[in-house]
PDB file of C-alpha atoms in Angstrom:
ATOM      1  CA  MET A   1      93.267  90.270 102.986  1.00  0.00           C
ATOM      2  CA  ASN A   2      89.697  90.326 103.482  1.00  0.00           C
ATOM      3  CA  LEU A   3      88.008  93.762 102.405  1.00  0.00           C
ATOM      4  CA  LEU A   4      84.169  92.847 102.420  1.00  0.00           C
ATOM      5  CA  SER A   5      82.216  90.560 104.738  1.00  0.00           C
ATOM      6  CA  VAL A   6      78.620  90.073 104.319  1.00  0.00           C
ATOM      7  CA  ASP A   7      76.875  88.528 106.887  1.00  0.00           C
ATOM      8  CA  SER A   8      73.310  86.549 107.400  1.00  0.00           C
ATOM      9  CA  ILE A   9      71.954  90.114 105.358  1.00  0.00           C
ATOM     10  CA  SER A  10      67.882  90.060 104.373  1.00  0.00           C
ATOM     11  CA  LYS A  11      65.579  92.299 102.751  1.00  0.00           C
ATOM     12  CA  SER A  12      61.962  92.259 101.958  1.00  0.00           C
ATOM     13  CA  TYR A  13      59.574  94.924 100.664  1.00  0.00           C
ATOM     14  CA  GLY A  14      56.398  94.119 102.148  1.00  0.00           C
ATOM     15  CA  VAL A  15      55.367  90.668 101.800  1.00  0.00           C
ATOM     16  CA  ARG A  16      57.785  89.832  98.995  1.00  0.00           C
ATOM     17  CA  VAL A  17      61.148  88.647  99.950  1.00  0.00           C
ATOM     18  CA  LEU A  18      64.185  89.801  98.034  1.00  0.00           C
ATOM     19  CA  PHE A  19      66.422  87.986  99.364  1.00  0.00           C
ATOM     20  CA  GLN A  20      67.398  86.238 103.013  1.00  0.00           C
ATOM     21  CA  ASN A  21      70.690  85.121 104.651  1.00  0.00           C
ATOM     22  CA  VAL A  22      72.836  85.992 102.112  1.00  0.00           C
ATOM     23  CA  SER A  23      76.515  86.071 103.346  1.00  0.00           C
ATOM     24  CA  PHE A  24      79.748  86.092 101.331  1.00  0.00           C
ATOM     25  CA  GLY A  25      83.388  87.307 101.474  1.00  0.00           C
ATOM     26  CA  ILE A  26      85.745  89.014  98.753  1.00  0.00           C
ATOM     27  CA  ASP A  27      89.230  89.152  99.384  1.00  0.00           C
ATOM     28  CA  GLU A  28      91.923  91.327  97.667  1.00  0.00           C
ATOM     29  CA  GLY A  29      92.192  90.699  94.333  1.00  0.00           C
ATOM     30  CA  GLN A  30      89.162  88.451  93.487  1.00  0.00           C
ATOM     31  CA  LYS A  31      86.825  89.354  91.023  1.00  0.00           C
ATOM     32  CA  VAL A  32      82.845  88.184  91.969  1.00  0.00           C
ATOM     33  CA  ALA A  33      79.867  88.302  89.461  1.00  0.00           C
ATOM     34  CA  LEU A  34      76.354  88.749  90.933  1.00  0.00           C
ATOM     35  CA  VAL A  35      74.307  86.957  88.503  1.00  0.00           C
ATOM     36  CA  ALA A  36      70.193  86.445  88.990  1.00  0.00           C
ATOM     37  CA  ARG A  37      67.146  87.238  87.095  1.00  0.00           C
ATOM     38  CA  ASN A  38      65.332  90.705  87.038  1.00  0.00           C
ATOM     39  CA  GLY A  39      63.733  91.744  89.612  1.00  0.00           C
ATOM     40  CA  ALA A  40      65.622  89.394  92.228  1.00  0.00           C
ATOM     41  CA  GLY A  41      67.386  91.994  94.184  1.00  0.00           C
ATOM     42  CA  LYS A  42      70.985  92.673  92.907  1.00  0.00           C
ATOM     43  CA  SER A  43      70.794  96.273  92.881  1.00  0.00           C
ATOM     44  CA  THR A  44      69.317  96.538  96.481  1.00  0.00           C
ATOM     45  CA  LEU A  45      72.085  94.039  97.503  1.00  0.00           C
ATOM     46  CA  LEU A  46      74.630  96.625  95.664  1.00  0.00           C
ATOM     47  CA  ARG A  47      73.026  99.522  97.241  1.00  0.00           C
ATOM     48  CA  ILE A  48      73.230  97.682 100.942  1.00  0.00           C
ATOM     49  CA  ILE A  49      76.713  97.302 100.368  1.00  0.00           C
ATOM     50  CA  THR A  50      77.657 100.581  99.628  1.00  0.00           C
ATOM     51  CA  GLY A  51      75.425 102.085 102.653  1.00  0.00           C
ATOM     52  CA  LYS A  52      72.848 103.472 100.329  1.00  0.00           C
ATOM     53  CA  ASP A  53      70.177 101.265 101.710  1.00  0.00           C
ATOM     54  CA  THR A  54      69.917  99.257 104.892  1.00  0.00           C
ATOM     55  CA  PRO A  55      69.181  95.518 105.405  1.00  0.00           C
ATOM     56  CA  ASP A  56      66.455  94.390 107.547  1.00  0.00           C
ATOM     57  CA  SER A  57      68.428  92.317 109.389  1.00  0.00           C
ATOM     58  CA  GLY A  58      72.308  91.358 109.193  1.00  0.00           C
ATOM     59  CA  LYS A  59      75.358  93.218 108.764  1.00  0.00           C
ATOM     60  CA  VAL A  60      78.002  94.271 106.015  1.00  0.00           C
ATOM     61  CA  ILE A  61      81.604  94.841 107.220  1.00  0.00           C
ATOM     62  CA  LEU A  62      83.875  96.756 105.009  1.00  0.00           C
ATOM     63  CA  ARG A  63      87.858  96.820 106.074  1.00  0.00           C
ATOM     64  CA  ASN A  64      88.363 100.258 107.261  1.00  0.00           C
ATOM     65  CA  ASP A  65      91.319 101.171 105.347  1.00  0.00           C
ATOM     66  CA  ILE A  66      90.085 100.722 101.904  1.00  0.00           C
ATOM     67  CA  LYS A  67      88.688 103.117  99.165  1.00  0.00           C
ATOM     68  CA  VAL A  68      85.182 101.858  97.445  1.00  0.00           C
ATOM     69  CA  GLY A  69      84.165 103.141  94.305  1.00  0.00           C
ATOM     70  CA  TYR A  70      80.585 102.413  93.617  1.00  0.00           C
ATOM     71  CA  LEU A  71      78.778 102.764  89.885  1.00  0.00           C
ATOM     72  CA  ASP A  72      75.131 102.749  89.972  1.00  0.00           C
ATOM     73  CA  GLN A  73      72.669 102.043  86.878  1.00  0.00           C
ATOM     74  CA  GLU A  74      71.509 105.435  87.456  1.00  0.00           C
ATOM     75  CA  PRO A  75      74.407 107.665  88.574  1.00  0.00           C
ATOM     76  CA  ASP A  76      73.468 110.161  91.271  1.00  0.00           C
ATOM     77  CA  LEU A  77      75.962 113.225  89.670  1.00  0.00           C
ATOM     78  CA  PRO A  78      75.581 116.805  90.592  1.00  0.00           C
ATOM     79  CA  SER A  79      73.684 118.699  87.841  1.00  0.00           C
ATOM     80  CA  ASN A  80      75.350 122.339  88.278  1.00  0.00           C
ATOM     81  CA  VAL A  81      78.692 121.325  87.561  1.00  0.00           C
ATOM     82  CA  SER A  82      81.025 120.924  84.437  1.00  0.00           C
ATOM     83  CA  ILE A  83      82.322 117.111  83.375  1.00  0.00           C
ATOM     84  CA  GLN A  84      85.913 118.372  84.379  1.00  0.00           C
ATOM     85  CA  GLU A  85      84.602 119.288  88.474  1.00  0.00           C
ATOM     86  CA  ALA A  86      82.539 116.345  88.464  1.00  0.00           C
ATOM     87  CA  ILE A  87      85.346 113.702  87.383  1.00  0.00           C
ATOM     88  CA  PHE A  88      87.894 115.800  89.438  1.00  0.00           C
ATOM     89  CA  SER A  89      85.960 116.289  92.755  1.00  0.00           C
ATOM     90  CA  SER A  90      88.519 113.917  94.756  1.00  0.00           C
ATOM     91  CA  ASN A  91      90.957 115.862  97.159  1.00  0.00           C
ATOM     92  CA  SER A  92      93.836 113.243  96.572  1.00  0.00           C
ATOM     93  CA  PRO A  93      97.388 115.769  96.396  1.00  0.00           C
ATOM     94  CA  VAL A  94      97.854 114.143  92.638  1.00  0.00           C
ATOM     95  CA  ILE A  95      94.857 115.184  91.639  1.00  0.00           C
ATOM     96  CA  ASN A  96      95.007 118.559  92.904  1.00  0.00           C
ATOM     97  CA  ALA A  97      98.202 118.563  91.336  1.00  0.00           C
ATOM     98  CA  ILE A  98      96.611 117.806  87.987  1.00  0.00           C
ATOM     99  CA  LYS A  99      94.144 120.549  88.423  1.00  0.00           C
ATOM    100  CA  GLU A 100      96.446 123.320  89.045  1.00  0.00           C
ATOM    101  CA  TYR A 101      98.686 122.037  86.131  1.00  0.00           C
ATOM    102  CA  GLU A 102      95.747 122.350  84.016  1.00  0.00           C
ATOM    103  CA  MET A 103      94.707 125.273  84.940  1.00  0.00           C
ATOM    104  CA  ALA A 104      98.160 127.114  84.847  1.00  0.00           C
ATOM    105  CA  VAL A 105      98.947 125.511  81.457  1.00  0.00           C
ATOM    106  CA  LYS A 106      95.516 127.589  79.942  1.00  0.00           C
ATOM    107  CA  LEU A 107      95.980 130.677  81.779  1.00  0.00           C
ATOM    108  CA  SER A 108      99.791 130.771  80.464  1.00  0.00           C
ATOM    109  CA  GLU A 109      98.324 130.094  77.268  1.00  0.00           C
ATOM    110  CA  ASP A 110      95.557 133.058  77.612  1.00  0.00           C
ATOM    111  CA  ASN A 111      97.700 135.164  79.225  1.00  0.00           C
ATOM    112  CA  HIS A 112     101.736 135.675  78.764  1.00  0.00           C
ATOM    113  CA  ASN A 113     102.839 137.458  81.931  1.00  0.00           C
ATOM    114  CA  ASP A 114     105.460 136.764  84.529  1.00  0.00           C
ATOM    115  CA  GLU A 115     102.940 135.970  87.243  1.00  0.00           C
ATOM    116  CA  HIS A 116     100.765 133.041  85.313  1.00  0.00           C
ATOM    117  CA  ALA A 117     104.490 131.755  84.322  1.00  0.00           C
ATOM    118  CA  HIS A 118     105.512 131.488  87.860  1.00  0.00           C
ATOM    119  CA  ARG A 119     102.382 129.742  88.678  1.00  0.00           C
ATOM    120  CA  LEU A 120     103.068 127.230  85.636  1.00  0.00           C
ATOM    121  CA  GLU A 121     106.469 126.830  87.005  1.00  0.00           C
ATOM    122  CA  LYS A 122     105.419 126.153  90.355  1.00  0.00           C
ATOM    123  CA  ALA A 123     102.427 123.583  89.449  1.00  0.00           C
ATOM    124  CA  ILE A 124     105.349 121.848  87.188  1.00  0.00           C
ATOM    125  CA  THR A 125     107.431 121.595  89.820  1.00  0.00           C
ATOM    126  CA  GLN A 126     104.516 120.111  92.232  1.00  0.00           C
ATOM    127  CA  MET A 127     103.742 117.533  89.157  1.00  0.00           C
ATOM    128  CA  ASP A 128     107.280 116.325  89.863  1.00  0.00           C
ATOM    129  CA  LEU A 129     107.202 115.787  93.407  1.00  0.00           C
ATOM    130  CA  LEU A 130     104.355 113.553  93.385  1.00  0.00           C
ATOM    131  CA  LYS A 131     105.271 111.599  90.355  1.00  0.00           C
ATOM    132  CA  ALA A 132     101.611 112.678  88.784  1.00  0.00           C
ATOM    133  CA  TRP A 133     102.617 112.758  85.058  1.00  0.00           C
ATOM    134  CA  ASP A 134     101.938 109.220  84.473  1.00  0.00           C
ATOM    135  CA  TYR A 135      98.657 109.587  86.408  1.00  0.00           C
ATOM    136  CA  GLU A 136      97.966 112.545  84.184  1.00  0.00           C
ATOM    137  CA  VAL A 137      98.360 110.164  80.793  1.00  0.00           C
ATOM    138  CA  LYS A 138      96.242 107.516  82.494  1.00  0.00           C
ATOM    139  CA  ILE A 139      93.435 110.522  82.841  1.00  0.00           C
ATOM    140  CA  LYS A 140      93.486 111.246  79.431  1.00  0.00           C
ATOM    141  CA  GLU A 141      93.476 107.437  78.363  1.00  0.00           C
ATOM    142  CA  VAL A 142      90.303 106.963  80.095  1.00  0.00           C
ATOM    143  CA  LEU A 143      88.639 110.225  78.927  1.00  0.00           C
ATOM    144  CA  SER A 144      89.554 109.201  75.407  1.00  0.00           C
ATOM    145  CA  LYS A 145      88.527 105.738  75.554  1.00  0.00           C
ATOM    146  CA  LEU A 146      85.137 106.597  77.174  1.00  0.00           C
ATOM    147  CA  ASP A 147      84.841 109.097  74.392  1.00  0.00           C
ATOM    148  CA  ILE A 148      84.601 112.160  76.836  1.00  0.00           C
ATOM    149  CA  HIS A 149      86.562 115.327  75.288  1.00  0.00           C
ATOM    150  CA  ASP A 150      84.975 118.662  75.858  1.00  0.00           C
ATOM    151  CA  LEU A 151      85.228 118.407  79.917  1.00  0.00           C
ATOM    152  CA  ASN A 152      83.498 121.959  80.475  1.00  0.00           C
ATOM    153  CA  GLN A 153      80.106 120.508  79.291  1.00  0.00           C
ATOM    154  CA  TYR A 154      77.583 120.609  82.203  1.00  0.00           C
ATOM    155  CA  ILE A 155      76.265 117.569  83.580  1.00  0.00           C
ATOM    156  CA  ASN A 156      72.479 118.731  83.232  1.00  0.00           C
ATOM    157  CA  THR A 157      73.447 118.917  79.300  1.00  0.00           C
ATOM    158  CA  LEU A 158      74.437 115.333  79.165  1.00  0.00           C
ATOM    159  CA  SER A 159      71.878 112.389  77.860  1.00  0.00           C
ATOM    160  CA  GLY A 160      72.216 109.355  80.298  1.00  0.00           C
ATOM    161  CA  GLY A 161      74.287 107.534  78.723  1.00  0.00           C
ATOM    162  CA  GLN A 162      77.393 110.396  78.525  1.00  0.00           C
ATOM    163  CA  GLN A 163      76.643 110.814  82.388  1.00  0.00           C
ATOM    164  CA  LYS A 164      76.890 107.158  82.827  1.00  0.00           C
ATOM    165  CA  ARG A 165      80.513 107.339  81.037  1.00  0.00           C
ATOM    166  CA  VAL A 166      81.254 110.306  83.158  1.00  0.00           C
ATOM    167  CA  ALA A 167      80.545 108.197  86.151  1.00  0.00           C
ATOM    168  CA  LEU A 168      82.602 105.394  84.875  1.00  0.00           C
ATOM    169  CA  ALA A 169      85.675 107.713  84.277  1.00  0.00           C
ATOM    170  CA  LYS A 170      85.549 109.213  87.653  1.00  0.00           C
ATOM    171  CA  LEU A 171      85.332 105.754  89.205  1.00  0.00           C
ATOM    172  CA  ILE A 172      88.424 104.591  87.354  1.00  0.00           C
ATOM    173  CA  ILE A 173      90.326 107.523  87.735  1.00  0.00           C
ATOM    174  CA  ASP A 174      89.854 107.476  91.838  1.00  0.00           C
ATOM    175  CA  GLU A 175      91.524 104.126  91.888  1.00  0.00           C
ATOM    176  CA  PRO A 176      89.521 102.700  94.816  1.00  0.00           C
ATOM    177  CA  GLN A 177      90.688  99.394  96.243  1.00  0.00           C
ATOM    178  CA  LEU A 178      87.401  97.455  95.494  1.00  0.00           C
ATOM    179  CA  ILE A 179      85.223  98.548  92.825  1.00  0.00           C
ATOM    180  CA  ILE A 180      81.483  97.864  92.767  1.00  0.00           C
ATOM    181  CA  MET A 181      79.276  97.910  89.810  1.00  0.00           C
ATOM    182  CA  ASP A 182      75.743  97.772  88.654  1.00  0.00           C
ATOM    183  CA  GLU A 183      75.496  96.537  85.007  1.00  0.00           C
ATOM    184  CA  PRO A 184      78.558  98.777  84.001  1.00  0.00           C
ATOM    185  CA  THR A 185      78.194  98.112  80.060  1.00  0.00           C
ATOM    186  CA  ASN A 186      74.815  99.712  79.793  1.00  0.00           C
ATOM    187  CA  HIS A 187      75.282 102.744  77.176  1.00  0.00           C
ATOM    188  CA  LEU A 188      78.752 101.736  76.429  1.00  0.00           C
ATOM    189  CA  ASP A 189      79.682 100.417  72.561  1.00  0.00           C
ATOM    190  CA  LEU A 190      82.091  97.208  71.934  1.00  0.00           C
ATOM    191  CA  ASP A 191      85.021  99.051  71.783  1.00  0.00           C
ATOM    192  CA  MET A 192      84.468 100.490  75.608  1.00  0.00           C
ATOM    193  CA  ILE A 193      83.430  97.431  76.671  1.00  0.00           C
ATOM    194  CA  GLU A 194      86.633  95.458  75.592  1.00  0.00           C
ATOM    195  CA  TRP A 195      88.848  98.235  76.941  1.00  0.00           C
ATOM    196  CA  MET A 196      86.758  98.374  80.595  1.00  0.00           C
ATOM    197  CA  GLU A 197      87.167  94.461  80.626  1.00  0.00           C
ATOM    198  CA  SER A 198      90.824  94.609  79.942  1.00  0.00           C
ATOM    199  CA  TYR A 199      91.464  97.418  82.810  1.00  0.00           C
ATOM    200  CA  LEU A 200      89.393  95.310  85.122  1.00  0.00           C
ATOM    201  CA  GLN A 201      91.583  92.178  84.353  1.00  0.00           C
ATOM    202  CA  ARG A 202      94.506  93.828  86.320  1.00  0.00           C
ATOM    203  CA  SER A 203      95.541  91.766  89.411  1.00  0.00           C
ATOM    204  CA  ASP A 204      95.450  94.282  91.867  1.00  0.00           C
ATOM    205  CA  ILE A 205      91.777  95.386  91.193  1.00  0.00           C
ATOM    206  CA  SER A 206      88.890  93.632  93.517  1.00  0.00           C
ATOM    207  CA  LEU A 207      85.636  93.893  92.072  1.00  0.00           C
ATOM    208  CA  LEU A 208      81.885  93.020  92.654  1.00  0.00           C
ATOM    209  CA  LEU A 209      79.939  93.425  89.353  1.00  0.00           C
TER     210      LEU A 209
END
């Protein structure tokens, strides 16, 4: 199944031509590396594909029913929110169930009363219905592997490297069908890189890197 088609796109800045008539496609499960010298226009090409920039000519066609995740070199995260709010901004039922469960657990630990106990019971039931427990385990693994621990920290207090890891965690947790990454290993140590390589080798992941 074709996920992405790039058809004869070109881009110039003034008299400087970055690329001309570039065409390629990515099918489900394919992993594609874009390799070129610095300044050749790799990031611009990725931004065009993700709709953050426009080509001078040509077109990009993404399959209508797929979810695309994009990791920019300089992630644009909202600054006035916590890591937890940034990572769990998806409106998927599973993510919402996990957010409600985590909140219910915290409230029941802080305040032992019937109201919070009932809220926790309802949250557990919803987790069961959506089979969200395995997903919660996966989230905790992702955060641990990327050395993200204090989810109450605000984005504007983080270094550039920490923000890149938060953006990477959000992308992986969102489980897009097509992952597009611009130099993702920046700000990652060797253990993190090896873990990410292992994750991206999964057969169901389609990747443009």
